[in-house]
């Protein structure tokens, strides 16, 4: 079988066989197939799609392209994955809370991608924190403490690593079979048995419409279920940053603020983190009903057990756990500048991708792969969709490296905000729950 005939078949819209798909994944992992042929096939898949069976085959072939962990963590290994958001710090809130309730959170996280933040970059804002651990140490920390958060190792799903980098530069990211297989191959390889997927929808998400987000969620639940995993997907809103803080150290600070009880439990970041965490406890078998699971997490939060767990995890991964008691020890930007609202009105919409992009351009994300992150920079939104603002009132506090950067970022942020003279509602947070029984509107 030659690779050209595989491209030819997909170009003509035919379904690929399991053998053809395995050749594709292995060719990507080993380097035996050149970038231009892989890219051509990726575009053919992007344009002509894959059926459920092909997508499942591709997921398994990519998972099996490297090491498959079977970690003994003393319980069901659970993981959670977001399709990417802005100010989306749920992992740092929920991993310690779920661990405090007996869950075993084996979290493989990504770095920032495009306008979205990545948990691994956020963790590195904590002085000393190690995010690449040998697999045995990673598993040992989860067994002892209940949670560890690390980056994807080179041995795990190498086919995804290569294909992901190619997709980023060939306009083939936005394909449901390619996203579904990319996300789940890494989860299968890391040995997660229960997986909670947070599929973002709205102006800051990969999928902008609820309909597409549900289709992606369903594809991932179907593959996971077929592979004998417990998979639940939640479609949640990304019309504005989830937390008010955007930027690496700022987002760590906000997660600590939530765990320390300094943020209202109904704040969107806390609310969504508890909802996702509750599904993790169901998947891990620590709770039998969603209400029971939420109550367990809220008790852990109120009793400070989540914060204590975060400290243990930071210490185990070599970080300075004193940041949990003194957020002032996190990197601080030199220029902290308020941004004045340009007019009276209700904040009615944000271009959330543009907000994430503004943080990225400040240095919170990378423009090129080799760029260094500036952990201190970012901004804090002082208003949310639905809030009324007076002209001149501080709408967003900028944390910039220079006054010039603050000025530029302020302009970018203002052009991403829409004001309305008439009152408008808050942004919607939870849209749908998708599990092996179907789609349930929330
Ligand atoms: N996250 C991933 O890991 N892969 C994708 O394709 C998209 C988001
Ligand atoms: Ca983020």
mmCIF file of C-alpha atoms and ligand atoms in Angstrom, residues 85-88 116-117 122 251, ligand 2:
data_model
loop_
_atom_site.group_PDB
_atom_site.id
_atom_site.type_symbol
_atom_site.label_atom_id
_atom_site.label_comp_id
_atom_site.label_asym_id
_atom_site.label_seq_id
_atom_site.Cartn_x
_atom_site.Cartn_y
_atom_site.Cartn_z
ATOM 1 C CA UNK A 85 -10.547 29.259 26.169
ATOM 2 C CA UNK A 86 -9.565 32.656 27.533
ATOM 3 C CA UNK A 87 -9.240 33.194 31.290
ATOM 4 C CA UNK A 88 -10.153 29.523 31.499
ATOM 5 C CA UNK A 116 -6.092 30.530 24.170
ATOM 6 C CA UNK A 117 -4.140 29.993 27.387
ATOM 7 C CA UNK A 122 0.197 29.006 33.868
ATOM 8 C CA UNK A 251 -4.816 33.285 36.339
HETATM 9 CA CA1 LIG B 2 -6.673 31.121 29.587
#
